[in-house]
PDB file of N, CA and C and ligand atoms in Angstrom:
ATOM      1  N   UNK A  29      -1.975  14.962  13.673  1.00  0.00           N
ATOM      2  CA  UNK A  29      -0.568  14.930  13.206  1.00  0.00           C
ATOM      3  C   UNK A  29      -0.455  14.013  11.976  1.00  0.00           C
ATOM      4  N   UNK A  30       0.201  14.499  10.982  1.00  0.00           N
ATOM      5  CA  UNK A  30       0.453  13.803   9.727  1.00  0.00           C
ATOM      6  C   UNK A  30       1.072  12.411   9.954  1.00  0.00           C
ATOM      7  N   UNK A  31       2.129  12.360  10.763  1.00  0.00           N
ATOM      8  CA  UNK A  31       2.847  11.111  10.998  1.00  0.00           C
ATOM      9  C   UNK A  31       1.963  10.061  11.655  1.00  0.00           C
ATOM     10  N   UNK A  32       1.043  10.526  12.525  1.00  0.00           N
ATOM     11  CA  UNK A  32       0.169   9.578  13.205  1.00  0.00           C
ATOM     12  C   UNK A  32      -0.761   8.889  12.208  1.00  0.00           C
ATOM     13  N   UNK A  33      -1.306   9.639  11.268  1.00  0.00           N
ATOM     14  CA  UNK A  33      -2.203   9.011  10.302  1.00  0.00           C
ATOM     15  C   UNK A  33      -1.422   8.098   9.352  1.00  0.00           C
ATOM     16  N   UNK A  34      -0.172   8.432   9.076  1.00  0.00           N
ATOM     17  CA  UNK A  34       0.650   7.535   8.255  1.00  0.00           C
ATOM     18  C   UNK A  34       0.917   6.230   9.002  1.00  0.00           C
ATOM     19  N   UNK A  35       1.226   6.343  10.297  1.00  0.00           N
ATOM     20  CA  UNK A  35       1.466   5.144  11.097  1.00  0.00           C
ATOM     21  C   UNK A  35       0.216   4.274  11.116  1.00  0.00           C
ATOM     22  N   UNK A  36      -0.947   4.903  11.190  1.00  0.00           N
ATOM     23  CA  UNK A  36      -2.194   4.141  11.182  1.00  0.00           C
ATOM     24  C   UNK A  36      -2.420   3.462   9.840  1.00  0.00           C
ATOM     25  N   UNK A  37      -2.021   4.120   8.771  1.00  0.00           N
ATOM     26  CA  UNK A  37      -2.184   3.474   7.467  1.00  0.00           C
ATOM     27  C   UNK A  37      -1.214   2.291   7.327  1.00  0.00           C
ATOM     28  N   UNK A  38      -0.041   2.376   7.954  1.00  0.00           N
ATOM     29  CA  UNK A  38       0.883   1.231   7.946  1.00  0.00           C
ATOM     30  C   UNK A  38       0.255   0.063   8.719  1.00  0.00           C
ATOM     31  N   UNK A  39      -0.382   0.384   9.838  1.00  0.00           N
ATOM     32  CA  UNK A  39      -1.043  -0.674  10.605  1.00  0.00           C
ATOM     33  C   UNK A  39      -2.137  -1.346   9.758  1.00  0.00           C
ATOM     34  N   UNK A  40      -2.866  -0.536   8.994  1.00  0.00           N
ATOM     35  CA  UNK A  40      -3.896  -1.074   8.107  1.00  0.00           C
ATOM     36  C   UNK A  40      -3.299  -2.031   7.079  1.00  0.00           C
ATOM     37  N   UNK A  41      -2.138  -1.674   6.542  1.00  0.00           N
ATOM     38  CA  UNK A  41      -1.462  -2.513   5.546  1.00  0.00           C
ATOM     39  C   UNK A  41      -1.013  -3.833   6.191  1.00  0.00           C
ATOM     40  N   UNK A  42      -0.497  -3.742   7.421  1.00  0.00           N
ATOM     41  CA  UNK A  42      -0.067  -4.946   8.149  1.00  0.00           C
ATOM     42  C   UNK A  42      -1.262  -5.869   8.383  1.00  0.00           C
ATOM     43  N   UNK A  43      -2.388  -5.281   8.805  1.00  0.00           N
ATOM     44  CA  UNK A  43      -3.573  -6.100   9.105  1.00  0.00           C
ATOM     45  C   UNK A  43      -4.116  -6.761   7.844  1.00  0.00           C
ATOM     46  N   UNK A  44      -4.087  -6.028   6.759  1.00  0.00           N
ATOM     47  CA  UNK A  44      -4.566  -6.562   5.484  1.00  0.00           C
ATOM     48  C   UNK A  44      -3.675  -7.723   5.012  1.00  0.00           C
ATOM     49  N   UNK A  45      -2.360  -7.531   5.150  1.00  0.00           N
ATOM     50  CA  UNK A  45      -1.417  -8.574   4.743  1.00  0.00           C
ATOM     51  C   UNK A  45      -1.624  -9.832   5.580  1.00  0.00           C
ATOM     52  N   UNK A  46      -1.964  -9.631   6.835  1.00  0.00           N
ATOM     53  CA  UNK A  46      -2.133 -10.758   7.753  1.00  0.00           C
ATOM     54  C   UNK A  46      -3.410 -11.545   7.435  1.00  0.00           C
ATOM     55  N   UNK A  47      -4.429 -10.834   6.936  1.00  0.00           N
ATOM     56  CA  UNK A  47      -5.656 -11.535   6.545  1.00  0.00           C
ATOM     57  C   UNK A  47      -5.409 -12.404   5.329  1.00  0.00           C
ATOM     58  N   UNK A  48      -4.592 -11.897   4.415  1.00  0.00           N
ATOM     59  CA  UNK A  48      -4.316 -12.638   3.174  1.00  0.00           C
ATOM     60  C   UNK A  48      -3.445 -13.852   3.441  1.00  0.00           C
ATOM     61  N   UNK A  49      -2.359 -13.668   4.189  1.00  0.00           N
ATOM     62  CA  UNK A  49      -1.500 -14.805   4.506  1.00  0.00           C
ATOM     63  C   UNK A  49      -1.052 -14.681   5.959  1.00  0.00           C
ATOM     64  N   UNK A  50      -1.718 -15.430   6.829  1.00  0.00           N
ATOM     65  CA  UNK A  50      -1.492 -15.284   8.263  1.00  0.00           C
ATOM     66  C   UNK A  50      -0.021 -15.481   8.664  1.00  0.00           C
ATOM     67  N   UNK A  51       0.428 -14.649   9.584  1.00  0.00           N
ATOM     68  CA  UNK A  51       1.785 -14.779  10.123  1.00  0.00           C
ATOM     69  C   UNK A  51       1.727 -14.467  11.606  1.00  0.00           C
ATOM     70  N   UNK A  52       2.794 -14.815  12.305  1.00  0.00           N
ATOM     71  CA  UNK A  52       2.838 -14.588  13.742  1.00  0.00           C
ATOM     72  C   UNK A  52       3.029 -13.130  14.088  1.00  0.00           C
ATOM     73  N   UNK A  53       4.164 -12.619  13.688  1.00  0.00           N
ATOM     74  CA  UNK A  53       4.416 -11.208  13.973  1.00  0.00           C
ATOM     75  C   UNK A  53       5.290 -10.593  12.893  1.00  0.00           C
ATOM     76  N   UNK A  54       5.304  -9.284  12.880  1.00  0.00           N
ATOM     77  CA  UNK A  54       6.125  -8.557  11.925  1.00  0.00           C
ATOM     78  C   UNK A  54       7.460  -8.234  12.592  1.00  0.00           C
ATOM     79  N   UNK A  55       8.538  -8.574  11.907  1.00  0.00           N
ATOM     80  CA  UNK A  55       9.862  -8.280  12.450  1.00  0.00           C
ATOM     81  C   UNK A  55      10.330  -6.901  11.988  1.00  0.00           C
ATOM     82  N   UNK A  56      10.151  -6.654  10.687  1.00  0.00           N
ATOM     83  CA  UNK A  56      10.620  -5.391  10.113  1.00  0.00           C
ATOM     84  C   UNK A  56       9.606  -4.853   9.116  1.00  0.00           C
ATOM     85  N   UNK A  57       9.411  -3.574   9.129  1.00  0.00           N
ATOM     86  CA  UNK A  57       8.635  -2.908   8.092  1.00  0.00           C
ATOM     87  C   UNK A  57       9.608  -2.027   7.314  1.00  0.00           C
ATOM     88  N   UNK A  58       9.689  -2.262   5.994  1.00  0.00           N
ATOM     89  CA  UNK A  58      10.572  -1.458   5.160  1.00  0.00           C
ATOM     90  C   UNK A  58       9.713  -0.435   4.416  1.00  0.00           C
ATOM     91  N   UNK A  59      10.116   0.797   4.573  1.00  0.00           N
ATOM     92  CA  UNK A  59       9.324   1.897   4.069  1.00  0.00           C
ATOM     93  C   UNK A  59      10.149   2.741   3.101  1.00  0.00           C
ATOM     94  N   UNK A  60       9.557   3.122   1.982  1.00  0.00           N
ATOM     95  CA  UNK A  60      10.185   4.120   1.117  1.00  0.00           C
ATOM     96  C   UNK A  60       9.568   5.456   1.487  1.00  0.00           C
ATOM     97  N   UNK A  61      10.415   6.397   1.844  1.00  0.00           N
ATOM     98  CA  UNK A  61       9.901   7.689   2.271  1.00  0.00           C
ATOM     99  C   UNK A  61      10.495   8.792   1.399  1.00  0.00           C
ATOM    100  N   UNK A  62       9.639   9.457   0.671  1.00  0.00           N
ATOM    101  CA  UNK A  62      10.072  10.525  -0.227  1.00  0.00           C
ATOM    102  C   UNK A  62      10.592  11.724   0.547  1.00  0.00           C
ATOM    103  N   UNK A  63      11.624  12.327  -0.022  1.00  0.00           N
ATOM    104  CA  UNK A  63      12.220  13.530   0.558  1.00  0.00           C
ATOM    105  C   UNK A  63      11.183  14.669   0.646  1.00  0.00           C
ATOM    106  N   UNK A  64      10.209  14.637  -0.254  1.00  0.00           N
ATOM    107  CA  UNK A  64       9.214  15.703  -0.309  1.00  0.00           C
ATOM    108  C   UNK A  64       7.901  15.326   0.362  1.00  0.00           C
ATOM    109  N   UNK A  65       7.888  14.216   1.081  1.00  0.00           N
ATOM    110  CA  UNK A  65       6.641  13.750   1.689  1.00  0.00           C
ATOM    111  C   UNK A  65       6.299  14.522   2.958  1.00  0.00           C
ATOM    112  N   UNK A  66       7.193  15.407   3.379  1.00  0.00           N
ATOM    113  CA  UNK A  66       6.968  16.224   4.577  1.00  0.00           C
ATOM    114  C   UNK A  66       6.721  15.360   5.807  1.00  0.00           C
ATOM    115  N   UNK A  67       7.507  14.302   5.929  1.00  0.00           N
ATOM    116  CA  UNK A  67       7.396  13.418   7.078  1.00  0.00           C
ATOM    117  C   UNK A  67       8.717  13.452   7.844  1.00  0.00           C
ATOM    118  N   UNK A  68       8.603  13.640   9.131  1.00  0.00           N
ATOM    119  CA  UNK A  68       9.774  13.653  10.002  1.00  0.00           C
ATOM    120  C   UNK A  68      10.039  12.216  10.446  1.00  0.00           C
ATOM    121  N   UNK A  69      11.155  11.599  10.000  1.00  0.00           N
ATOM    122  CA  UNK A  69      11.368  10.179  10.317  1.00  0.00           C
ATOM    123  C   UNK A  69      11.314   9.865  11.810  1.00  0.00           C
ATOM    124  N   UNK A  70      11.893  10.702  12.656  1.00  0.00           N
ATOM    125  CA  UNK A  70      11.877  10.434  14.100  1.00  0.00           C
ATOM    126  C   UNK A  70      10.459  10.450  14.647  1.00  0.00           C
ATOM    127  N   UNK A  71       9.704  11.385  14.142  1.00  0.00           N
ATOM    128  CA  UNK A  71       8.327  11.508  14.581  1.00  0.00           C
ATOM    129  C   UNK A  71       7.505  10.316  14.082  1.00  0.00           C
ATOM    130  N   UNK A  72       7.801   9.877  12.854  1.00  0.00           N
ATOM    131  CA  UNK A  72       7.098   8.711  12.317  1.00  0.00           C
ATOM    132  C   UNK A  72       7.430   7.455  13.129  1.00  0.00           C
ATOM    133  N   UNK A  73       8.696   7.307  13.515  1.00  0.00           N
ATOM    134  CA  UNK A  73       9.091   6.149  14.348  1.00  0.00           C
ATOM    135  C   UNK A  73       8.350   6.151  15.678  1.00  0.00           C
ATOM    136  N   UNK A  74       8.248   7.326  16.263  1.00  0.00           N
ATOM    137  CA  UNK A  74       7.560   7.462  17.544  1.00  0.00           C
ATOM    138  C   UNK A  74       6.090   7.048  17.399  1.00  0.00           C
ATOM    139  N   UNK A  75       5.449   7.546  16.350  1.00  0.00           N
ATOM    140  CA  UNK A  75       4.041   7.225  16.111  1.00  0.00           C
ATOM    141  C   UNK A  75       3.871   5.751  15.772  1.00  0.00           C
ATOM    142  N   UNK A  76       4.798   5.220  15.003  1.00  0.00           N
ATOM    143  CA  UNK A  76       4.766   3.814  14.614  1.00  0.00           C
ATOM    144  C   UNK A  76       4.766   2.932  15.867  1.00  0.00           C
ATOM    145  N   UNK A  77       5.703   3.208  16.783  1.00  0.00           N
ATOM    146  CA  UNK A  77       5.787   2.415  18.013  1.00  0.00           C
ATOM    147  C   UNK A  77       4.490   2.495  18.819  1.00  0.00           C
ATOM    148  N   UNK A  78       3.910   3.689  18.864  1.00  0.00           N
ATOM    149  CA  UNK A  78       2.681   3.877  19.635  1.00  0.00           C
ATOM    150  C   UNK A  78       1.505   3.156  18.992  1.00  0.00           C
ATOM    151  N   UNK A  79       1.382   3.295  17.670  1.00  0.00           N
ATOM    152  CA  UNK A  79       0.235   2.735  16.957  1.00  0.00           C
ATOM    153  C   UNK A  79       0.290   1.204  16.904  1.00  0.00           C
ATOM    154  N   UNK A  80       1.498   0.631  16.857  1.00  0.00           N
ATOM    155  CA  UNK A  80       1.634  -0.817  16.705  1.00  0.00           C
ATOM    156  C   UNK A  80       1.473  -1.586  18.016  1.00  0.00           C
ATOM    157  N   UNK A  81       1.422  -0.874  19.123  1.00  0.00           N
ATOM    158  CA  UNK A  81       1.282  -1.546  20.430  1.00  0.00           C
ATOM    159  C   UNK A  81       0.047  -2.445  20.447  1.00  0.00           C
ATOM    160  N   UNK A  82       0.241  -3.671  20.935  1.00  0.00           N
ATOM    161  CA  UNK A  82      -0.883  -4.586  21.061  1.00  0.00           C
ATOM    162  C   UNK A  82      -1.236  -5.322  19.778  1.00  0.00           C
ATOM    163  N   UNK A  83      -0.530  -5.029  18.693  1.00  0.00           N
ATOM    164  CA  UNK A  83      -0.818  -5.687  17.420  1.00  0.00           C
ATOM    165  C   UNK A  83       0.342  -6.553  16.971  1.00  0.00           C
ATOM    166  N   UNK A  84       0.224  -7.179  15.794  1.00  0.00           N
ATOM    167  CA  UNK A  84       1.260  -8.089  15.305  1.00  0.00           C
ATOM    168  C   UNK A  84       2.583  -7.397  14.954  1.00  0.00           C
ATOM    169  N   UNK A  85       2.577  -6.090  14.881  1.00  0.00           N
ATOM    170  CA  UNK A  85       3.814  -5.379  14.550  1.00  0.00           C
ATOM    171  C   UNK A  85       4.377  -4.639  15.761  1.00  0.00           C
ATOM    172  N   UNK A  86       3.919  -5.027  16.949  1.00  0.00           N
ATOM    173  CA  UNK A  86       4.468  -4.386  18.155  1.00  0.00           C
ATOM    174  C   UNK A  86       5.954  -4.693  18.256  1.00  0.00           C
ATOM    175  N   UNK A  87       6.757  -3.667  18.475  1.00  0.00           N
ATOM    176  CA  UNK A  87       8.198  -3.855  18.624  1.00  0.00           C
ATOM    177  C   UNK A  87       8.931  -4.095  17.311  1.00  0.00           C
ATOM    178  N   UNK A  88       8.218  -4.021  16.191  1.00  0.00           N
ATOM    179  CA  UNK A  88       8.877  -4.239  14.896  1.00  0.00           C
ATOM    180  C   UNK A  88       9.841  -3.094  14.603  1.00  0.00           C
ATOM    181  N   UNK A  89      10.874  -3.430  13.836  1.00  0.00           N
ATOM    182  CA  UNK A  89      11.810  -2.401  13.410  1.00  0.00           C
ATOM    183  C   UNK A  89      11.226  -1.674  12.211  1.00  0.00           C
ATOM    184  N   UNK A  90      11.324  -0.362  12.207  1.00  0.00           N
ATOM    185  CA  UNK A  90      10.885   0.424  11.056  1.00  0.00           C
ATOM    186  C   UNK A  90      12.126   0.875  10.298  1.00  0.00           C
ATOM    187  N   UNK A  91      12.290   0.308   9.091  1.00  0.00           N
ATOM    188  CA  UNK A  91      13.458   0.672   8.281  1.00  0.00           C
ATOM    189  C   UNK A  91      13.003   1.651   7.209  1.00  0.00           C
ATOM    190  N   UNK A  92      13.619   2.804   7.204  1.00  0.00           N
ATOM    191  CA  UNK A  92      13.190   3.859   6.283  1.00  0.00           C
ATOM    192  C   UNK A  92      14.240   4.058   5.192  1.00  0.00           C
ATOM    193  N   UNK A  93      13.812   3.888   3.950  1.00  0.00           N
ATOM    194  CA  UNK A  93      14.701   4.146   2.818  1.00  0.00           C
ATOM    195  C   UNK A  93      14.290   5.468   2.189  1.00  0.00           C
ATOM    196  N   UNK A  94      15.217   6.390   2.146  1.00  0.00           N
ATOM    197  CA  UNK A  94      14.906   7.721   1.628  1.00  0.00           C
ATOM    198  C   UNK A  94      14.843   7.703   0.100  1.00  0.00           C
ATOM    199  N   UNK A  95      13.800   8.313  -0.433  1.00  0.00           N
ATOM    200  CA  UNK A  95      13.651   8.440  -1.881  1.00  0.00           C
ATOM    201  C   UNK A  95      13.867   9.908  -2.231  1.00  0.00           C
ATOM    202  N   UNK A  96      14.819  10.205  -3.126  1.00  0.00           N
ATOM    203  CA  UNK A  96      15.081  11.614  -3.435  1.00  0.00           C
ATOM    204  C   UNK A  96      13.915  12.277  -4.170  1.00  0.00           C
ATOM    205  N   UNK A  97      13.747  13.568  -3.938  1.00  0.00           N
ATOM    206  CA  UNK A  97      12.700  14.319  -4.616  1.00  0.00           C
ATOM    207  C   UNK A  97      13.085  14.614  -6.060  1.00  0.00           C
ATOM    208  N   UNK A  98      12.080  14.556  -6.930  1.00  0.00           N
ATOM    209  CA  UNK A  98      12.302  14.813  -8.357  1.00  0.00           C
ATOM    210  C   UNK A  98      11.202  15.714  -8.885  1.00  0.00           C
ATOM    211  N   UNK A  99      11.582  16.549  -9.819  1.00  0.00           N
ATOM    212  CA  UNK A  99      10.576  17.395 -10.435  1.00  0.00           C
ATOM    213  C   UNK A  99      10.877  17.646 -11.899  1.00  0.00           C
ATOM    214  N   UNK A 100       9.885  18.262 -12.560  1.00  0.00           N
ATOM    215  CA  UNK A 100      10.055  18.642 -13.952  1.00  0.00           C
ATOM    216  C   UNK A 100       9.659  20.105 -14.066  1.00  0.00           C
ATOM    217  N   UNK A 101      10.538  20.862 -14.669  1.00  0.00           N
ATOM    218  CA  UNK A 101      10.282  22.298 -14.791  1.00  0.00           C
ATOM    219  C   UNK A 101       9.480  22.569 -16.060  1.00  0.00           C
ATOM    220  N   UNK A 102       8.308  23.200 -15.935  1.00  0.00           N
ATOM    221  CA  UNK A 102       7.508  23.483 -17.141  1.00  0.00           C
ATOM    222  C   UNK A 102       8.118  24.590 -17.996  1.00  0.00           C
ATOM    223  N   UNK A 103       8.984  25.422 -17.402  1.00  0.00           N
ATOM    224  CA  UNK A 103       9.576  26.528 -18.156  1.00  0.00           C
ATOM    225  C   UNK A 103      10.699  26.061 -19.079  1.00  0.00           C
ATOM    226  N   UNK A 104      11.601  25.205 -18.566  1.00  0.00           N
ATOM    227  CA  UNK A 104      12.744  24.803 -19.389  1.00  0.00           C
ATOM    228  C   UNK A 104      12.762  23.295 -19.665  1.00  0.00           C
ATOM    229  N   UNK A 105      11.738  22.588 -19.173  1.00  0.00           N
ATOM    230  CA  UNK A 105      11.571  21.155 -19.414  1.00  0.00           C
ATOM    231  C   UNK A 105      12.699  20.297 -18.826  1.00  0.00           C
ATOM    232  N   UNK A 106      13.476  20.853 -17.892  1.00  0.00           N
ATOM    233  CA  UNK A 106      14.509  20.059 -17.240  1.00  0.00           C
ATOM    234  C   UNK A 106      13.892  19.124 -16.214  1.00  0.00           C
ATOM    235  N   UNK A 107      14.524  17.968 -16.077  1.00  0.00           N
ATOM    236  CA  UNK A 107      14.200  17.106 -14.948  1.00  0.00           C
ATOM    237  C   UNK A 107      15.206  17.435 -13.857  1.00  0.00           C
ATOM    238  N   UNK A 108      14.710  17.787 -12.707  1.00  0.00           N
ATOM    239  CA  UNK A 108      15.599  18.311 -11.672  1.00  0.00           C
ATOM    240  C   UNK A 108      15.417  17.579 -10.352  1.00  0.00           C
ATOM    241  N   UNK A 109      16.468  17.627  -9.541  1.00  0.00           N
ATOM    242  CA  UNK A 109      16.392  17.093  -8.187  1.00  0.00           C
ATOM    243  C   UNK A 109      15.797  18.174  -7.296  1.00  0.00           C
ATOM    244  N   UNK A 110      14.796  17.816  -6.539  1.00  0.00           N
ATOM    245  CA  UNK A 110      14.145  18.778  -5.649  1.00  0.00           C
ATOM    246  C   UNK A 110      14.385  18.371  -4.207  1.00  0.00           C
ATOM    247  N   UNK A 111      14.784  19.318  -3.392  1.00  0.00           N
ATOM    248  CA  UNK A 111      15.012  18.993  -1.984  1.00  0.00           C
ATOM    249  C   UNK A 111      13.945  19.582  -1.072  1.00  0.00           C
ATOM    250  N   UNK A 112      13.103  20.427  -1.637  1.00  0.00           N
ATOM    251  CA  UNK A 112      11.996  20.978  -0.869  1.00  0.00           C
ATOM    252  C   UNK A 112      10.891  21.354  -1.853  1.00  0.00           C
ATOM    253  N   UNK A 113       9.645  21.324  -1.370  1.00  0.00           N
ATOM    254  CA  UNK A 113       8.535  21.732  -2.218  1.00  0.00           C
ATOM    255  C   UNK A 113       8.646  23.232  -2.468  1.00  0.00           C
ATOM    256  N   UNK A 114       8.174  23.663  -3.595  1.00  0.00           N
ATOM    257  CA  UNK A 114       8.105  25.085  -3.955  1.00  0.00           C
ATOM    258  C   UNK A 114       9.471  25.738  -4.124  1.00  0.00           C
ATOM    259  N   UNK A 115      10.495  24.917  -4.340  1.00  0.00           N
ATOM    260  CA  UNK A 115      11.800  25.481  -4.667  1.00  0.00           C
ATOM    261  C   UNK A 115      11.794  25.901  -6.132  1.00  0.00           C
ATOM    262  N   UNK A 116      12.557  26.954  -6.474  1.00  0.00           N
ATOM    263  CA  UNK A 116      12.656  27.292  -7.900  1.00  0.00           C
ATOM    264  C   UNK A 116      13.486  26.244  -8.654  1.00  0.00           C
ATOM    265  N   UNK A 117      13.330  26.213  -9.956  1.00  0.00           N
ATOM    266  CA  UNK A 117      14.086  25.288 -10.797  1.00  0.00           C
ATOM    267  C   UNK A 117      15.584  25.583 -10.672  1.00  0.00           C
ATOM    268  N   UNK A 118      16.392  24.578 -10.328  1.00  0.00           N
ATOM    269  CA  UNK A 118      17.830  24.835 -10.203  1.00  0.00           C
ATOM    270  C   UNK A 118      18.497  25.126 -11.549  1.00  0.00           C
ATOM    271  N   UNK A 119      17.851  24.782 -12.647  1.00  0.00           N
ATOM    272  CA  UNK A 119      18.441  25.022 -13.964  1.00  0.00           C
ATOM    273  C   UNK A 119      18.156  26.432 -14.465  1.00  0.00           C
ATOM    274  N   UNK A 120      16.900  26.906 -14.355  1.00  0.00           N
ATOM    275  CA  UNK A 120      16.568  28.213 -14.932  1.00  0.00           C
ATOM    276  C   UNK A 120      16.004  29.212 -13.927  1.00  0.00           C
ATOM    277  N   UNK A 121      15.722  28.767 -12.702  1.00  0.00           N
ATOM    278  CA  UNK A 121      15.261  29.688 -11.676  1.00  0.00           C
ATOM    279  C   UNK A 121      13.757  29.929 -11.654  1.00  0.00           C
ATOM    280  N   UNK A 122      13.014  29.293 -12.567  1.00  0.00           N
ATOM    281  CA  UNK A 122      11.564  29.494 -12.605  1.00  0.00           C
ATOM    282  C   UNK A 122      10.892  28.773 -11.436  1.00  0.00           C
ATOM    283  N   UNK A 123       9.774  29.320 -10.991  1.00  0.00           N
ATOM    284  CA  UNK A 123       8.962  28.639  -9.986  1.00  0.00           C
ATOM    285  C   UNK A 123       7.918  27.774 -10.676  1.00  0.00           C
ATOM    286  N   UNK A 124       7.311  26.908  -9.907  1.00  0.00           N
ATOM    287  CA  UNK A 124       6.248  26.086 -10.480  1.00  0.00           C
ATOM    288  C   UNK A 124       6.733  24.742 -10.966  1.00  0.00           C
ATOM    289  N   UNK A 125       7.865  24.277 -10.406  1.00  0.00           N
ATOM    290  CA  UNK A 125       8.367  22.945 -10.768  1.00  0.00           C
ATOM    291  C   UNK A 125       7.342  21.900 -10.335  1.00  0.00           C
ATOM    292  N   UNK A 126       6.989  21.019 -11.260  1.00  0.00           N
ATOM    293  CA  UNK A 126       6.032  19.954 -10.936  1.00  0.00           C
ATOM    294  C   UNK A 126       6.764  18.801 -10.276  1.00  0.00           C
ATOM    295  N   UNK A 127       6.225  18.359  -9.159  1.00  0.00           N
ATOM    296  CA  UNK A 127       6.832  17.230  -8.460  1.00  0.00           C
ATOM    297  C   UNK A 127       6.481  15.944  -9.203  1.00  0.00           C
ATOM    298  N   UNK A 128       7.498  15.167  -9.544  1.00  0.00           N
ATOM    299  CA  UNK A 128       7.244  13.911 -10.264  1.00  0.00           C
ATOM    300  C   UNK A 128       7.645  12.685  -9.448  1.00  0.00           C
ATOM    301  N   UNK A 129       8.327  12.886  -8.345  1.00  0.00           N
ATOM    302  CA  UNK A 129       8.705  11.726  -7.529  1.00  0.00           C
ATOM    303  C   UNK A 129       9.225  12.162  -6.176  1.00  0.00           C
ATOM    304  N   UNK A 130       9.225  11.215  -5.258  1.00  0.00           N
ATOM    305  CA  UNK A 130       9.786  11.486  -3.939  1.00  0.00           C
ATOM    306  C   UNK A 130       8.840  12.253  -3.032  1.00  0.00           C
ATOM    307  N   UNK A 131       7.532  12.181  -3.329  1.00  0.00           N
ATOM    308  CA  UNK A 131       6.579  12.895  -2.477  1.00  0.00           C
ATOM    309  C   UNK A 131       5.604  11.941  -1.790  1.00  0.00           C
ATOM    310  N   UNK A 132       5.964  10.676  -1.766  1.00  0.00           N
ATOM    311  CA  UNK A 132       5.041   9.705  -1.183  1.00  0.00           C
ATOM    312  C   UNK A 132       5.731   8.826  -0.153  1.00  0.00           C
ATOM    313  N   UNK A 133       4.899   8.136   0.605  1.00  0.00           N
ATOM    314  CA  UNK A 133       5.395   7.111   1.497  1.00  0.00           C
ATOM    315  C   UNK A 133       4.782   5.795   1.049  1.00  0.00           C
ATOM    316  N   UNK A 134       5.589   4.757   1.024  1.00  0.00           N
ATOM    317  CA  UNK A 134       5.089   3.483   0.535  1.00  0.00           C
ATOM    318  C   UNK A 134       5.719   2.350   1.337  1.00  0.00           C
ATOM    319  N   UNK A 135       4.896   1.382   1.703  1.00  0.00           N
ATOM    320  CA  UNK A 135       5.442   0.200   2.369  1.00  0.00           C
ATOM    321  C   UNK A 135       6.025  -0.707   1.290  1.00  0.00           C
ATOM    322  N   UNK A 136       7.312  -0.969   1.368  1.00  0.00           N
ATOM    323  CA  UNK A 136       7.982  -1.803   0.359  1.00  0.00           C
ATOM    324  C   UNK A 136       7.902  -3.270   0.729  1.00  0.00           C
ATOM    325  N   UNK A 137       8.063  -3.546   1.994  1.00  0.00           N
ATOM    326  CA  UNK A 137       8.221  -4.930   2.394  1.00  0.00           C
ATOM    327  C   UNK A 137       7.863  -5.107   3.868  1.00  0.00           C
ATOM    328  N   UNK A 138       7.271  -6.255   4.151  1.00  0.00           N
ATOM    329  CA  UNK A 138       7.044  -6.642   5.549  1.00  0.00           C
ATOM    330  C   UNK A 138       7.825  -7.927   5.772  1.00  0.00           C
ATOM    331  N   UNK A 139       8.744  -7.892   6.717  1.00  0.00           N
ATOM    332  CA  UNK A 139       9.423  -9.131   7.084  1.00  0.00           C
ATOM    333  C   UNK A 139       8.679  -9.725   8.260  1.00  0.00           C
ATOM    334  N   UNK A 140       8.150 -10.925   8.055  1.00  0.00           N
ATOM    335  CA  UNK A 140       7.294 -11.520   9.076  1.00  0.00           C
ATOM    336  C   UNK A 140       7.864 -12.861   9.534  1.00  0.00           C
ATOM    337  N   UNK A 141       7.362 -13.313  10.663  1.00  0.00           N
ATOM    338  CA  UNK A 141       7.773 -14.633  11.132  1.00  0.00           C
ATOM    339  C   UNK A 141       6.595 -15.347  11.764  1.00  0.00           C
TER     340      UNK A 141
HETATM  341 ZN1   ZN B 226      13.694  25.326 -15.368  1.00  0.00          ZN
END
């Protein structure tokens, strides 16, 4: 499952941060989640809770900030808002819009104590 491997990569980021500057536990993980990242937030929360068990981020709150999808149309050169992958260009109707943003997941911040 996609969400499970993302949760594991978040755990890796937490462990790495803890090696650099030791902390007791993680209170909140703030995540930027692209609209086009094909991640189901509820499913990610479920996986997050499961993966963090027994570690410094057990019971941490997962705060998800949605990042809107963005693309650039090669046909009309418009910069467009994309709400799904492989959608036609909303300006000219052409297919093949290149995704330029909102397709990734990124840990923005770890609130630790
Ligand atoms: Zn276009």
